[in-house]
XYZ file of C-alpha atoms in Angstrom:
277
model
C -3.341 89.371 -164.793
C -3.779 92.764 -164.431
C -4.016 95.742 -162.223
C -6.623 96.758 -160.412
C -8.143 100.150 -162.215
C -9.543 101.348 -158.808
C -7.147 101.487 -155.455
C -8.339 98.408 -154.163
C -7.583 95.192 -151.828
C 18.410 108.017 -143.505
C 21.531 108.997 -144.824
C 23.359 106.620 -142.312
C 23.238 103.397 -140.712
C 21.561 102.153 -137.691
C 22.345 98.960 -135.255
C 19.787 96.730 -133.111
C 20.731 93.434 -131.967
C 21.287 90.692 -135.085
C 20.755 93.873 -138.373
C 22.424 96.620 -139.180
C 20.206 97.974 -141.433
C 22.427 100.540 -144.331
C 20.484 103.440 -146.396
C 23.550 104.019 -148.482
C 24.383 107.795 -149.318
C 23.720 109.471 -153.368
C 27.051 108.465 -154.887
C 28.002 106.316 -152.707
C 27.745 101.535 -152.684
C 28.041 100.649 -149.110
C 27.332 97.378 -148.036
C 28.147 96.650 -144.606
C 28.330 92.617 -143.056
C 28.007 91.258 -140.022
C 28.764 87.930 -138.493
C 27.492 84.862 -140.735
C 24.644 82.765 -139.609
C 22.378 79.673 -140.717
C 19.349 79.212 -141.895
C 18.736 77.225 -138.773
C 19.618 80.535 -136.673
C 16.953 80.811 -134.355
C 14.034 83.553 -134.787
C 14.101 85.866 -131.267
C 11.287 87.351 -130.188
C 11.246 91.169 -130.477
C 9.297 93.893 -129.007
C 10.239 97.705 -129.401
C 12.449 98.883 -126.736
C 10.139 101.850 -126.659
C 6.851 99.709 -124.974
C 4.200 102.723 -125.616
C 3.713 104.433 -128.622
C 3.334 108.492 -128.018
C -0.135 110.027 -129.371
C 0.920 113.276 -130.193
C 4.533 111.712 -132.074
C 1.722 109.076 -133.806
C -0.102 112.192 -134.993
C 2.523 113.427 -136.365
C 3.706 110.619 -138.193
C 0.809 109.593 -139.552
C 0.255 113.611 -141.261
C 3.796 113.712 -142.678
C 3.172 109.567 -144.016
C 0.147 111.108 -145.917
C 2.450 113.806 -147.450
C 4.924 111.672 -148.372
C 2.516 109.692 -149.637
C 0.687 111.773 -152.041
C 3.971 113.012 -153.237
C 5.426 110.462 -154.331
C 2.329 109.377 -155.780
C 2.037 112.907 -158.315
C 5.984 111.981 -159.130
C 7.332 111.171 -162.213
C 9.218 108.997 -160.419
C 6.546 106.633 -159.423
C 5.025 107.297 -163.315
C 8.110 105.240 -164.566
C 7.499 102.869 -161.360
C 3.966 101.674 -162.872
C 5.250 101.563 -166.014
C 8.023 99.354 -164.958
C 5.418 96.741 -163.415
C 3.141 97.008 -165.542
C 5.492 96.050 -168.631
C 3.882 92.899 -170.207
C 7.572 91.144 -169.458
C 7.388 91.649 -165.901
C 3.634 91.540 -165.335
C 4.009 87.650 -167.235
C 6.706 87.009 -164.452
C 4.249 88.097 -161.280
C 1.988 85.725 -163.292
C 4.634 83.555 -163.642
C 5.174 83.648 -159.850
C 1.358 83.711 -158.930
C 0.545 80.490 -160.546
C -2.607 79.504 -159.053
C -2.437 81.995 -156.471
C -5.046 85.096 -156.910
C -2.820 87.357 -154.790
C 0.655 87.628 -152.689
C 1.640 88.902 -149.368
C 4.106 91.662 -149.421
C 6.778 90.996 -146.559
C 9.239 94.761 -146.139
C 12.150 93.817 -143.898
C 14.694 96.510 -143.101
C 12.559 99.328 -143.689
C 14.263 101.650 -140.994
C 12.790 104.264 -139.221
C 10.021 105.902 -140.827
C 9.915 108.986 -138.173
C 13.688 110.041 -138.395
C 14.184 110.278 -141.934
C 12.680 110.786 -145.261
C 14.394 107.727 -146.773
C 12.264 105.078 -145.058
C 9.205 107.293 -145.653
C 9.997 107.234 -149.298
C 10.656 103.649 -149.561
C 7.015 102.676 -147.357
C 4.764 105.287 -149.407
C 5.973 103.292 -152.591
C 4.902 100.165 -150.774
C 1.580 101.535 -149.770
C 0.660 102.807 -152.616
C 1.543 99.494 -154.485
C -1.011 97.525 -152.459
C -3.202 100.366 -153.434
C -2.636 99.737 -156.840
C -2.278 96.384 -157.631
C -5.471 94.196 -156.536
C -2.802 90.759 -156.546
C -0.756 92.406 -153.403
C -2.243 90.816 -150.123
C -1.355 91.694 -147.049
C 1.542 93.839 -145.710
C 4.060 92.578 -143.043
C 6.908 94.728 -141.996
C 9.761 94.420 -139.995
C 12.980 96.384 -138.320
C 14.366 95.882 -134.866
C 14.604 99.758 -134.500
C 10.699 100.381 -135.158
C 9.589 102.186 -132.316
C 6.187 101.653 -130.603
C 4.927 105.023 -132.307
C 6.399 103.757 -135.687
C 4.616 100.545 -135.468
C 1.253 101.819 -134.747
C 1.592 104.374 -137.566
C 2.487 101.172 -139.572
C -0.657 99.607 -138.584
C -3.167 102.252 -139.534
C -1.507 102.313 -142.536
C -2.903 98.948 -143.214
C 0.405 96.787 -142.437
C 1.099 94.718 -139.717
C 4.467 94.740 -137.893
C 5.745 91.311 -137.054
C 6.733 90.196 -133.351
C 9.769 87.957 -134.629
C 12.500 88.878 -135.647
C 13.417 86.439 -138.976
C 16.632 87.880 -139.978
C 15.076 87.487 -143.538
C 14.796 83.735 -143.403
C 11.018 83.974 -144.326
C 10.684 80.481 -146.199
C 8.496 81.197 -149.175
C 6.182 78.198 -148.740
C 3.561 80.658 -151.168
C 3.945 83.108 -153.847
C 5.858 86.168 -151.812
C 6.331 89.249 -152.896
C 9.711 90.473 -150.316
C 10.053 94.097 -150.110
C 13.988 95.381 -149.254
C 15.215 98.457 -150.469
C 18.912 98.816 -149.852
C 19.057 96.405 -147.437
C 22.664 94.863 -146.368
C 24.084 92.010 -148.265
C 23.350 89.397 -145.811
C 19.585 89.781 -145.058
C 19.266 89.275 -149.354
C 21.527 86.082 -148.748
C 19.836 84.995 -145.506
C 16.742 85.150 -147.841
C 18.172 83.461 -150.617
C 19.529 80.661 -148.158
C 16.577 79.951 -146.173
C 14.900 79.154 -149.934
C 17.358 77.451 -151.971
C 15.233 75.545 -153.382
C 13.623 74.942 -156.722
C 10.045 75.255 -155.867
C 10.608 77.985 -152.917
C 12.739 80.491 -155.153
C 9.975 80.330 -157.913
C 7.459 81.185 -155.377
C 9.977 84.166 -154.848
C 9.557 88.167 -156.191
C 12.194 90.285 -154.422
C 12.172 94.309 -154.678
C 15.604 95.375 -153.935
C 19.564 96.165 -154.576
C 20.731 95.277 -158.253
C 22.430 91.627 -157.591
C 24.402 92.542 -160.624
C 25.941 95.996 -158.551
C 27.208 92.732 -155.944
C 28.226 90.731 -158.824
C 30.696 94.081 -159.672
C 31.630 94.628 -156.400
C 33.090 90.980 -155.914
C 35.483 91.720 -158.972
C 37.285 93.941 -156.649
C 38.110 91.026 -154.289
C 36.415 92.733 -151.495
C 36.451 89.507 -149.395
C 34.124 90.799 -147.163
C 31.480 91.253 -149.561
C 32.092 87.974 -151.243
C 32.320 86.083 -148.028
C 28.332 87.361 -147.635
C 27.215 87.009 -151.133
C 27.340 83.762 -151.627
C 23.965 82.817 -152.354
C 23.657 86.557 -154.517
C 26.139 85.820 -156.895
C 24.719 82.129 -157.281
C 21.424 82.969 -158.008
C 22.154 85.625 -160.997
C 22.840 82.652 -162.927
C 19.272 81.832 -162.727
C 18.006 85.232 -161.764
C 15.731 87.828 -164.251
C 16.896 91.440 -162.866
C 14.951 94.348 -163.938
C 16.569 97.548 -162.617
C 14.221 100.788 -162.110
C 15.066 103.953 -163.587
C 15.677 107.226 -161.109
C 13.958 110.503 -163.020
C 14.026 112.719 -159.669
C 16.944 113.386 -157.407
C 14.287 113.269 -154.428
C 14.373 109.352 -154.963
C 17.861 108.727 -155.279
C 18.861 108.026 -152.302
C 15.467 105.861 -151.552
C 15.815 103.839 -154.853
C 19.109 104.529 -156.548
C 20.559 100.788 -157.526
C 17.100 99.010 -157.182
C 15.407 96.361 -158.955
C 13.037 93.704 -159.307
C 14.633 90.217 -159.129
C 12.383 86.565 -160.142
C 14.315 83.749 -160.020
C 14.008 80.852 -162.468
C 16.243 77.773 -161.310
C 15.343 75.140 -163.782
C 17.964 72.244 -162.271
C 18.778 70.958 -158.872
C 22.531 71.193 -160.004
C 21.737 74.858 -160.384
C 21.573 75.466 -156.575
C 25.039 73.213 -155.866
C 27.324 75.913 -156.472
C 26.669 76.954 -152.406
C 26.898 74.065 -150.158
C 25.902 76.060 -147.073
């Protein structure tokens, strides 16, 4: 497998309904939780609270997405990115991953919102320009209960679609998946987890996202709130291969500081018994 040589085929937290979605601050963890749920929890139905999207504030979006874009695709930043994927270990574990499969859908949860800070922007032009990249990423489905109707039509020129449900990142991964979550809280990775503990579901698994071993470090300090939703996190680093990305610009920091690609490996049943629910 290889890529495709041609572009083919906020600083602070916000609430809506079941997320609270956490952009965490340079030189600062925060992980926030929120009441537990199941992987039975039912999906609700979501539609932005704003029902029409504004022209002129769509306009606008979409010119300051194309900056954004283009500058973080001149940036050393996104130089080390490629370089990262494109590393014969990992590119063997999208293959890995793959299997039969000629490409993956890319599913972004928690992306925030793209119009009222640079974060988000950040962390969606890296997305973008990944499918642009890399002829193996299929199609783009995003989701965050505060999208606006503006946002989400910006998000659909772009290419992506925005979903109508919200899954509280219990996608089951019934296909190679390719999940997209840049410091999201500790619960939507564990919802995630959850909703696929299982050996065939987490090998059809590649999750972009917050270092599992930063939780792992963070449950040392007995911070029972984080360990109470971390459950399935610190299970799966037995099994997990974490690949952290490297930060050369202080413009990404606070979009990517503490990310990394995880692929999970379970090779036994007993493997996924140390979390009974």
């Amino acid at each position: 497998m290889a890529a495709s040589a041609k572009l083919p085929v906020p600083d602070k937290h916000t609430k809506n309904e079941d997320w609270t979605v956490v952009l965490p601050r340079r030189g600062k963890r925060r992980i926030c939780s929120r009441r537990n749920s199941t992987p039975e929890a039912k999906q609700q139905p979501w539609v932005p609270t704003e029902l029409e999207s504004d022209p002129d504030r769509e306009l606008k979006l979409i010119q300051r997405m194309e900056i954004c874009i283009k500058k973080v695709e001149s940036s050393q930043f996104y130089q080390n990115f490629l370089e990262l994927v494109e590393n014969p270990d990992i590119l063997n574990s999208f293959l890995k991953v793959l299997g039969l499969e000629l490409e993956m859908p890319m599913v972004i949860y928690g992306i925030g919102s793209i119009e009222s800070y640079e974060t988000p922007r950040f962390q969606l032009s890296l997305a973008i320009l990944m499918k642009r990249k890399f002829n193996w990423i299929g199609d783009v489905e995003v989701f965050d209960p505060i999208l606006s109707a503006t946002e989400s039509r910006v998000l659909e020129s772009l290419g992506c679609s925005v979903l109508s449900v919200n899954e509280q990142g219990r996608r089951r991964a019934t296909k190679p998946t390719l999940f997209y979550m840049p410091h999201c809280e500790a619960e939507l990775y564990n919802n995630l987890l959850q909703a696929n503990w299982e050996l065939e579901l987490l090998n059809h698994i590649v999750l972009f996202g917050n270092s599992f071993e930063m939780y792992e470090f963070l449950s040392e300090i007995k911070n029972s709130f984080i360990v109470d939703s971390t459950g399935h996190i610190l299970a799966a680093r037995k099994f997990a291969d974490e690949h952290v990305l490297k930060i050369a610009s202080d413009d990404y920091f606070a979009a990517f500081h503490d990310s990394s690609w995880h692929f999970f490996s379970p090779a036994l049943d007993t493997e996924l018994l140390l979390v009974k629910n």
